[in-house]
Coordinates of C-alpha atoms and ligand atoms in Angstrom, one line a residue:
M225 CA -73.8 24.0 19.9
D226 CA -75.6 23.3 23.1
T227 CA -76.2 25.8 25.8
R228 CA -76.6 25.5 29.4
D229 CA -79.6 27.8 29.5
Q230 CA -81.2 25.8 26.8
F231 CA -80.6 22.6 28.8
V232 CA -81.4 23.8 32.2
D233 CA -85.1 25.1 31.4
R234 CA -86.0 21.5 30.6
E235 CA -87.0 19.5 33.5
L236 CA -85.2 16.3 33.7
A237 CA -86.0 13.2 35.7
E238 CA -83.1 11.1 37.0
T239 CA -83.9 8.2 34.8
D240 CA -86.1 7.8 32.0
Q241 CA -89.5 5.6 32.4
N242 CA -87.8 2.6 31.1
G243 CA -85.0 3.0 34.1
A244 CA -82.0 3.6 31.9
W245 CA -79.3 5.8 33.2
L246 CA -79.8 9.9 32.7
P247 CA -77.1 12.2 33.9
R248 CA -78.2 15.0 36.6
L249 CA -76.9 18.0 34.8
E250 CA -78.3 20.9 36.8
R251 CA -75.5 20.4 39.7
W252 CA -72.7 20.9 37.3
A253 CA -71.4 24.2 35.7
G254 CA -69.9 24.9 32.4
P255 CA -70.2 23.4 28.8
I256 CA -72.6 20.4 28.9
Y257 CA -70.5 17.8 27.1
L258 CA -68.4 18.2 30.4
A259 CA -71.2 18.4 32.8
I260 CA -72.2 15.0 31.5
A261 CA -68.5 13.6 31.9
D262 CA -68.6 15.0 35.5
A263 CA -72.1 13.7 36.1
I264 CA -70.6 10.1 35.1
A265 CA -67.8 10.4 37.4
A266 CA -70.1 11.5 40.3
D267 CA -72.6 9.1 39.6
L268 CA -69.8 6.2 39.7
R269 CA -68.4 7.6 43.1
S270 CA -72.0 7.7 44.5
G271 CA -73.0 4.2 42.9
R272 CA -75.4 5.3 41.1
L273 CA -73.6 4.1 37.9
R274 CA -71.8 0.6 38.4
P275 CA -68.7 -0.6 36.8
G276 CA -69.6 -2.7 33.8
E277 CA -72.9 -1.1 33.2
R278 CA -74.2 0.0 29.9
L279 CA -74.7 3.4 29.1
P280 CA -77.3 4.7 26.6
T281 CA -76.4 4.9 23.0
Q282 CA -75.2 8.5 22.1
R283 CA -78.2 9.0 19.6
D284 CA -80.6 7.8 22.7
L285 CA -78.9 10.1 25.2
A286 CA -79.0 13.0 22.6
K287 CA -82.4 12.7 21.9
R288 CA -83.7 12.2 25.8
L289 CA -81.7 15.0 26.7
G290 CA -82.7 17.0 23.4
I291 CA -79.1 18.2 22.7
N292 CA -76.8 17.6 19.7
F293 CA -75.4 14.1 19.0
T294 CA -72.0 15.7 18.8
T295 CA -72.3 17.0 22.4
V296 CA -72.8 13.7 23.6
T297 CA -70.1 12.5 21.5
R298 CA -67.8 14.8 23.0
A299 CA -69.1 13.6 26.5
Y300 CA -68.5 10.2 26.2
D301 CA -65.2 10.9 24.4
E302 CA -64.2 13.1 27.4
A303 CA -65.4 10.6 30.0
R304 CA -63.2 7.7 28.1
R305 CA -60.0 10.0 28.0
R306 CA -60.6 10.0 31.9
G307 CA -60.5 6.1 32.1
L308 CA -64.5 5.9 32.9
L309 CA -65.9 4.2 29.7
S310 CA -64.9 1.8 27.2
A311 CA -66.6 0.7 24.1
R312 CA -67.1 -2.6 22.8
A313 CA -67.4 -2.5 19.1
G314 CA -70.9 -3.4 18.0
S315 CA -72.5 -3.6 21.6
G316 CA -72.1 0.1 22.9
T317 CA -70.4 2.1 25.4
F318 CA -69.6 0.5 29.0
V319 CA -68.6 2.0 32.4
R320 CA -65.0 0.5 32.8
A321 CA -64.6 -2.0 35.6
E322 CA -61.8 -0.2 37.2
A323 CA -63.4 3.0 36.6
A324 CA -64.3 3.8 40.2
E325 CA -60.6 4.2 41.1
A326 CA -59.9 6.7 38.1
R327 CA -59.3 10.1 38.7
P328 CA -57.7 12.6 36.2
P329 CA -55.2 14.8 38.4
H330 CA -57.0 18.1 37.5
E331 CA -60.2 16.9 38.9
P332 CA -59.6 15.7 42.2
A333 CA -62.5 13.7 44.1
I334 CA -62.6 16.0 47.0
S335 CA -61.1 19.4 47.7
A336 CA -60.0 19.8 51.4
D337 CA -57.2 22.2 52.5
L338 CA -56.0 20.6 55.9
T339 CA -53.2 22.9 56.3
M340 CA -55.0 25.9 57.2
S341 CA -54.2 26.8 60.9
Q342 CA -57.2 28.3 62.1
P343 CA -60.4 27.3 64.2
P344 CA -63.3 26.0 62.2
D345 CA -65.6 28.8 60.4
S346 CA -68.9 29.2 62.3
E347 CA -72.1 31.4 61.4
L348 CA -72.0 32.7 64.8
L349 CA -68.8 34.6 63.9
T350 CA -70.3 36.3 60.8
N351 CA -73.6 37.3 62.8
A352 CA -71.5 38.9 65.8
L353 CA -69.2 40.8 63.2
R354 CA -72.3 42.3 61.6
R355 CA -74.0 43.1 64.9
T356 CA -70.8 44.5 66.4
L357 CA -70.0 46.7 63.3
T358 CA -73.7 47.8 63.1
N359 CA -73.4 49.1 66.6
L360 CA -70.0 50.7 65.9
L361 CA -71.6 52.6 63.0
S362 CA -74.7 53.7 64.6
G363 CA -73.0 55.3 67.5
D364 CA -69.9 57.7 68.1
A365 CA -67.4 55.1 68.5
L366 CA -66.2 54.8 65.0
R367 CA -64.4 57.9 64.5
P368 CA -61.9 57.8 67.4
L369 CA -61.0 54.3 66.0
M370 CA -59.6 56.1 62.8
H371 CA -57.1 58.2 65.0
Y372 CA -53.7 57.0 66.4
Q373 CA -54.1 55.2 69.8
R374 CA -52.0 55.2 72.8
Q375 CA -48.8 53.1 72.8
G376 CA -49.4 49.6 73.8
G377 CA -53.0 49.7 73.0
S378 CA -56.1 51.9 74.2
D379 CA -57.5 51.7 77.9
E380 CA -60.6 49.7 76.7
D381 CA -58.2 47.4 74.6
R382 CA -55.9 46.7 77.4
A383 CA -58.7 46.4 79.8
A384 CA -60.2 43.5 77.5
G385 CA -56.6 41.9 77.7
V386 CA -56.7 41.8 81.2
Q387 CA -60.1 40.1 81.3
W388 CA -59.1 37.5 78.7
L389 CA -55.7 36.8 80.0
G390 CA -57.1 37.1 83.4
R391 CA -58.6 33.5 83.4
R392 CA -55.0 32.1 83.4
I393 CA -53.0 34.7 84.9
P394 CA -54.2 35.6 88.5
G395 CA -53.5 39.1 89.7
L396 CA -53.1 40.7 86.0
D397 CA -53.2 44.6 85.8
V398 CA -53.5 46.8 82.5
E399 CA -49.9 48.0 83.2
R400 CA -48.5 44.8 82.4
V401 CA -50.6 44.2 79.0
T402 CA -49.8 45.3 75.5
V403 CA -52.0 44.6 72.6
T404 CA -50.2 43.6 69.5
A405 CA -51.4 42.9 65.8
G406 CA -51.5 38.9 66.4
A407 CA -49.3 36.5 67.9
Q408 CA -46.4 36.8 65.2
H409 CA -46.3 40.6 65.9
G410 CA -46.1 39.9 69.7
I411 CA -43.2 37.3 69.2
S412 CA -41.5 39.6 66.7
V413 CA -41.5 42.7 69.5
L414 CA -40.5 40.1 72.2
F415 CA -37.7 38.7 70.2
A416 CA -36.7 42.3 69.2
S417 CA -37.0 43.7 72.5
I418 CA -35.7 41.0 74.7
V419 CA -33.3 38.7 72.6
G420 CA -31.9 40.8 69.9
P421 CA -29.6 40.2 66.7
G422 CA -27.3 37.5 67.8
G423 CA -29.0 36.3 70.5
L424 CA -29.9 32.3 71.5
V425 CA -33.4 31.3 71.9
F426 CA -34.1 27.7 73.0
T427 CA -37.6 26.0 71.8
E428 CA -39.3 22.9 71.2
P429 CA -37.6 21.0 68.3
L430 CA -41.1 21.5 66.4
S431 CA -42.9 24.8 66.6
A432 CA -45.3 27.0 64.6
R433 CA -44.2 27.3 61.1
S434 CA -43.7 31.3 61.4
L435 CA -41.1 31.0 64.1
R436 CA -38.0 29.9 61.9
P437 CA -38.4 32.6 59.2
L438 CA -39.1 35.1 62.1
A439 CA -35.8 34.0 63.9
N440 CA -33.9 34.5 60.5
L441 CA -35.1 37.6 59.8
L442 CA -34.0 39.2 63.3
R443 CA -30.9 37.2 62.9
I444 CA -31.6 35.2 66.2
R445 CA -30.5 31.7 66.7
L446 CA -32.8 29.1 67.6
R447 CA -31.9 25.8 69.2
G448 CA -34.5 22.9 69.5
I449 CA -34.8 21.3 73.0
A450 CA -35.8 17.6 72.7
M451 CA -39.5 16.8 73.9
D452 CA -41.5 13.9 74.2
D453 CA -45.5 13.3 74.3
R454 CA -45.5 15.7 77.4
G455 CA -43.7 18.5 76.2
L456 CA -40.1 19.5 76.5
L457 CA -37.9 17.7 78.6
P458 CA -36.4 19.3 81.5
D459 CA -33.2 17.3 81.4
A460 CA -32.5 18.3 78.1
F461 CA -33.2 21.8 78.7
A462 CA -30.9 22.2 81.8
E463 CA -28.2 20.2 79.9
A464 CA -28.6 22.6 76.8
C465 CA -28.2 25.2 79.3
R466 CA -24.8 24.0 80.7
A467 CA -23.4 22.8 77.4
E468 CA -24.3 25.9 75.3
P469 CA -21.0 28.3 74.9
Q470 CA -23.7 30.9 74.8
R471 CA -25.9 31.8 77.2
P472 CA -29.6 31.6 75.8
T473 CA -31.8 34.5 76.6
A474 CA -35.1 32.9 76.2
L475 CA -37.0 29.8 76.1
Y476 CA -40.1 30.3 73.6
C477 CA -42.4 27.4 73.9
M478 CA -46.2 26.5 73.7
P479 CA -46.7 24.2 76.9
T480 CA -50.4 23.8 76.4
L481 CA -52.0 21.9 73.3
H482 CA -48.5 22.5 71.4
N483 CA -48.5 23.0 67.7
P484 CA -48.1 21.0 65.7
T485 CA -48.2 17.8 68.3
T486 CA -51.3 18.7 70.6
V487 CA -49.3 17.8 73.5
T488 CA -49.8 19.4 76.8
M489 CA -46.9 19.7 79.6
P490 CA -48.1 18.4 82.9
L491 CA -47.5 20.7 86.0
D492 CA -44.7 18.7 87.6
R493 CA -42.8 19.6 84.2
R494 CA -43.7 23.2 84.2
H495 CA -42.3 23.3 87.5
A496 CA -39.2 21.7 86.8
I497 CA -38.6 23.9 83.5
A498 CA -39.5 27.2 85.4
E499 CA -36.8 26.1 88.3
I500 CA -34.3 25.2 85.5
A501 CA -35.0 28.7 83.6
R502 CA -34.6 30.8 86.7
R503 CA -31.4 29.2 87.7
H504 CA -29.8 29.9 84.3
G505 CA -31.5 33.4 84.0
V506 CA -33.4 32.3 80.8
V507 CA -36.6 34.3 80.2
L508 CA -39.9 32.1 79.4
I509 CA -41.8 33.2 76.5
E510 CA -45.1 31.3 76.8
D511 CA -47.0 31.2 73.3
D512 CA -50.5 30.3 74.9
A513 CA -52.4 30.5 71.4
Y514 CA -54.3 27.2 71.9
G515 CA -55.0 27.3 75.7
L516 CA -58.0 28.6 76.1
L517 CA -59.5 25.7 73.8
A518 CA -58.7 23.4 76.7
A519 CA -61.4 23.1 79.7
A520 CA -59.0 22.6 82.3
P521 CA -55.4 22.9 81.4
P522 CA -52.5 23.1 83.9
P523 CA -51.7 26.9 85.0
P524 CA -49.2 28.6 82.7
F525 CA -45.9 29.7 83.2
A526 CA -47.2 33.2 83.7
A527 CA -49.0 31.9 86.9
I528 CA -46.3 29.6 88.0
A529 CA -43.3 31.8 87.6
P530 CA -44.6 35.4 86.6
D531 CA -41.3 37.0 87.6
I532 CA -39.7 35.6 84.5
T533 CA -42.3 34.9 82.0
F534 CA -43.5 36.8 78.9
H535 CA -47.2 35.4 78.0
L536 CA -49.0 35.8 74.7
A537 CA -52.5 34.7 73.7
T538 CA -53.7 35.5 70.3
L539 CA -57.3 35.6 69.1
S540 CA -56.3 33.9 66.0
K541 CA -56.8 30.3 67.2
T542 CA -59.4 30.9 69.7
L543 CA -61.8 33.2 68.0
T544 CA -60.6 34.0 64.5
P545 CA -57.4 34.9 62.4
G546 CA -58.8 37.8 60.9
L547 CA -58.7 40.3 63.5
R548 CA -55.1 40.4 64.0
V549 CA -55.2 40.9 67.7
A550 CA -53.3 39.3 70.5
Y551 CA -52.6 40.3 74.1
V552 CA -49.2 40.1 75.5
A553 CA -48.6 39.7 79.3
A554 CA -45.3 41.1 80.7
P555 CA -43.8 40.2 84.4
D556 CA -44.4 43.7 85.3
A557 CA -45.1 47.4 84.3
R558 CA -41.2 48.1 83.7
R559 CA -40.6 45.1 81.6
A560 CA -44.0 46.0 79.7
A561 CA -42.7 49.4 78.6
P562 CA -40.3 48.0 75.9
V563 CA -42.7 45.8 74.6
A564 CA -45.1 48.6 74.0
A565 CA -42.4 50.7 72.5
A566 CA -41.5 47.9 70.0
T567 CA -44.9 47.2 69.1
S568 CA -45.2 51.2 68.4
V569 CA -42.0 51.1 66.4
T570 CA -43.1 48.2 64.3
A571 CA -46.8 48.5 63.5
I572 CA -47.4 51.9 65.2
M573 CA -50.7 50.2 66.8
P574 CA -52.6 47.0 66.1
P575 CA -55.5 47.8 63.7
P576 CA -57.7 49.9 66.5
L577 CA -61.2 48.7 64.6
S578 CA -60.0 45.3 65.0
A579 CA -58.8 45.7 68.6
A580 CA -62.2 47.6 69.1
I581 CA -64.2 44.6 67.8
A582 CA -62.3 42.2 70.0
A583 CA -62.3 44.4 73.0
R584 CA -66.2 44.7 73.0
W585 CA -66.5 40.7 72.2
V586 CA -64.1 39.9 75.3
L587 CA -66.2 42.4 77.8
D588 CA -69.6 41.6 76.7
G589 CA -69.1 37.7 76.7
T590 CA -69.6 37.4 73.1
A591 CA -66.1 36.0 72.9
D592 CA -66.9 33.2 75.4
H593 CA -69.8 32.4 73.2
L594 CA -67.7 32.2 70.3
L595 CA -65.0 30.1 72.0
R596 CA -67.8 27.7 73.4
T597 CA -69.0 27.1 69.9
I598 CA -65.1 26.7 68.5
R599 CA -64.6 24.0 71.4
Q600 CA -67.8 22.1 70.4
E601 CA -67.2 22.1 66.9
T602 CA -63.5 21.2 67.5
A603 CA -64.6 18.1 69.5
A604 CA -67.1 17.2 66.9
R605 CA -64.4 17.3 64.2
H606 CA -61.9 15.3 66.4
A607 CA -64.5 12.3 66.9
I608 CA -64.5 12.3 63.1
A609 CA -60.8 12.0 62.8
A610 CA -60.5 9.5 65.6
A611 CA -63.1 7.5 63.8
A612 CA -61.6 7.9 60.3
L613 CA -58.1 7.4 61.2
A614 CA -58.7 4.7 63.8
G615 CA -55.4 2.4 64.2
A616 CA -53.3 5.4 62.7
D617 CA -50.1 6.4 65.0
M618 CA -51.4 9.9 65.7
L619 CA -51.3 12.7 68.4
S620 CA -54.4 14.5 69.3
T621 CA -57.0 15.5 71.7
P622 CA -60.7 16.5 71.4
E623 CA -59.7 20.2 72.5
S624 CA -57.2 20.6 69.6
Y625 CA -58.2 20.8 65.9
Y626 CA -54.6 19.4 65.0
V627 CA -53.7 15.8 64.5
W628 CA -50.3 15.2 64.5
L629 CA -50.1 11.8 62.2
R630 CA -46.7 9.6 62.3
L631 CA -46.6 7.7 59.3
P632 CA -46.0 4.0 58.6
P633 CA -42.3 3.3 57.1
R634 CA -43.9 2.7 53.6
W635 CA -45.1 6.1 53.3
P636 CA -42.2 8.8 53.4
K637 CA -44.1 12.2 54.1
A638 CA -43.0 13.6 50.6
E639 CA -44.8 11.1 49.0
L640 CA -48.1 11.1 51.1
I641 CA -48.2 14.5 50.6
A642 CA -47.9 14.2 46.7
H643 CA -50.3 11.5 46.6
A644 CA -52.9 13.4 48.8
M645 CA -52.5 16.5 46.7
R646 CA -53.7 14.4 43.6
K647 CA -56.8 13.3 45.5
G648 CA -57.5 17.3 46.3
I649 CA -56.2 17.0 49.8
S650 CA -53.6 19.4 51.2
I651 CA -51.7 18.4 54.3
E652 CA -48.6 19.9 56.0
S653 CA -45.2 18.3 56.0
S654 CA -43.3 18.0 59.5
D655 CA -40.5 19.8 57.8
G656 CA -42.0 23.2 58.0
F657 CA -42.3 22.7 61.7
A658 CA -38.9 21.4 62.4
I659 CA -36.5 24.1 63.9
D660 CA -33.6 22.5 62.2
G661 CA -35.8 22.2 58.9
Q662 CA -35.7 18.1 59.0
G663 CA -38.8 17.0 60.7
P664 CA -39.7 13.5 61.5
E665 CA -41.8 11.2 59.2
A666 CA -45.2 12.8 60.1
V667 CA -47.7 15.3 58.8
R668 CA -50.0 17.7 60.6
L669 CA -53.7 17.7 59.6
S670 CA -55.6 20.8 60.5
L671 CA -59.2 19.9 61.3
G672 CA -60.5 23.5 61.1
G673 CA -59.8 24.0 57.4
P674 CA -62.5 22.3 55.6
G675 CA -66.0 24.4 55.4
N676 CA -68.0 21.3 57.1
R677 CA -67.9 18.1 58.8
S678 CA -68.9 16.0 55.8
R679 CA -66.0 17.3 53.6
L680 CA -63.7 16.6 56.5
R681 CA -64.9 13.4 56.9
S682 CA -64.6 12.6 53.0
A683 CA -60.9 14.0 53.2
L684 CA -59.9 11.9 56.1
L685 CA -61.5 8.6 55.1
T686 CA -59.7 9.1 51.7
L687 CA -56.4 9.9 53.5
A688 CA -57.0 6.9 55.8
S689 CA -57.6 4.3 52.6
L690 CA -54.2 6.0 50.9
I691 CA -52.2 5.2 54.0
E692 CA -53.6 1.6 54.2
Q693 CA -52.2 0.8 50.6
E694 CA -48.7 0.7 49.3
P695 CA -47.6 4.3 47.7
A696 CA -46.9 2.6 44.1
V697 CA -50.8 1.3 44.2
S698 CA -52.5 4.1 45.6
G699 CA -50.9 6.5 43.0
A700 CA -52.3 5.0 40.1
W701 CA -55.0 7.1 39.4
S702 CA -54.8 6.6 35.5
L703 CA -55.6 3.1 34.0
Ligands
PLP924 C1 -48.3 28.9 68.4 C2 -48.5 29.9 67.1 N1 -48.2 31.0 67.5 C3 -48.1 32.4 66.8 C4 -49.0 32.2 65.5 C5 -49.3 33.2 64.7 O1 -50.5 33.6 64.9 P1 -51.1 35.1 64.6 O2 -52.1 34.8 63.3 O3 -51.7 35.5 65.8 O4 -50.1 36.1 64.3 C6 -49.4 30.6 65.6 C7 -49.9 30.5 64.0 O5 -50.2 29.2 63.3 C8 -49.2 29.7 66.0 O6 -49.4 28.5 65.8

């Protein structure tokens, strides 16, 4: 049996002096015979091997690689099993003419997760974490962070909240701010303290995936209000307020860079929605998870109608989800108190170490720096998506790392998702976002998931060529 160590020690040229193909095995892990089969597949994809090309004989390759004949036999058998090679009696082993299309389901051509709902990762984040944690360790600040904190967040955490939210909400003060363990926790405490079991909440017909399960858990009824490519429709909201036998307590919505569609509601609509909400006694719960990704978004409801708006901004979508920190602004100190109390009942407090890191970043400008980097990377990734998916029916903007892709009739979403998965790409069905569980024929692509731009580009190009084909043809990975 040939071993990798024995093999790696040898310096291999890519081709021998005669120009005959030799596999580059140093890039592949695992048994040599699989590495050779993998190298054949990779060289086919890169064009280093061409369909119809003749491969070295098994004996010749074994000799030139200095490995057992049987290892090469196994490798060629494996490549043949994958549909990459064919043997012609008496004349040798050839790359199959159709082999460039062949992909075994267990070995996707690329692997990219386009479901991850998070900003693109960056080195800066790691460096900032390392620096801040080192500072915390070297000073006296760490010990108090291992104690219980005051309800609603420490003074420093809430001051950071005022600074972070203050760019969007004029005249904010610490008494109105509560720190929660992320937006999901923030929404939970708002739903529990403002709405309660049996209550009714209006929302966009598509919303964050975690909203529906949360409402179910809290026994709160959600009703989707129609929206278009500029957000919620004021007329539909007004009509629903009139027609519903049960008075809605709140409208939960994402007016800026809505998840999953990326649309931003223009200012006139915000005024119209706020006016209807006030007329019908409906509280606004404004989820501004993505607001700071936009360079110049319209003012939030918290600025237009501060007396009826609870506003949330998580750091998960603008910095990183790992911190588990969000800031919630209530209309006034009196209405902030039950929110802080509910935070304490449900989680005691947000994780103090995370909240302290977040506060330092907000107060010393690191958060702004990280946000700028995320915005730049988001714009670059959006440009890649716009080029790769040119001509597709999609909603997106350079300020959002989501693409809402509306599918042509020949591609039911479930089929596209299954086909993409076979190619190693995971994408999100609209159903998970649909308040009634039944989304349109669309999928969400999250551009922040793949670790780098070239992986994203490959995934999107693969997806684009998939969508151009008919489902039956593109699904035929085996020959
Ligand atoms: C609009 C919106 N709100 C809240 C959340 C949950 O965020 P967090 O990680 O802060 O709990 C998400 C996550 O996808 C989201 O998109």
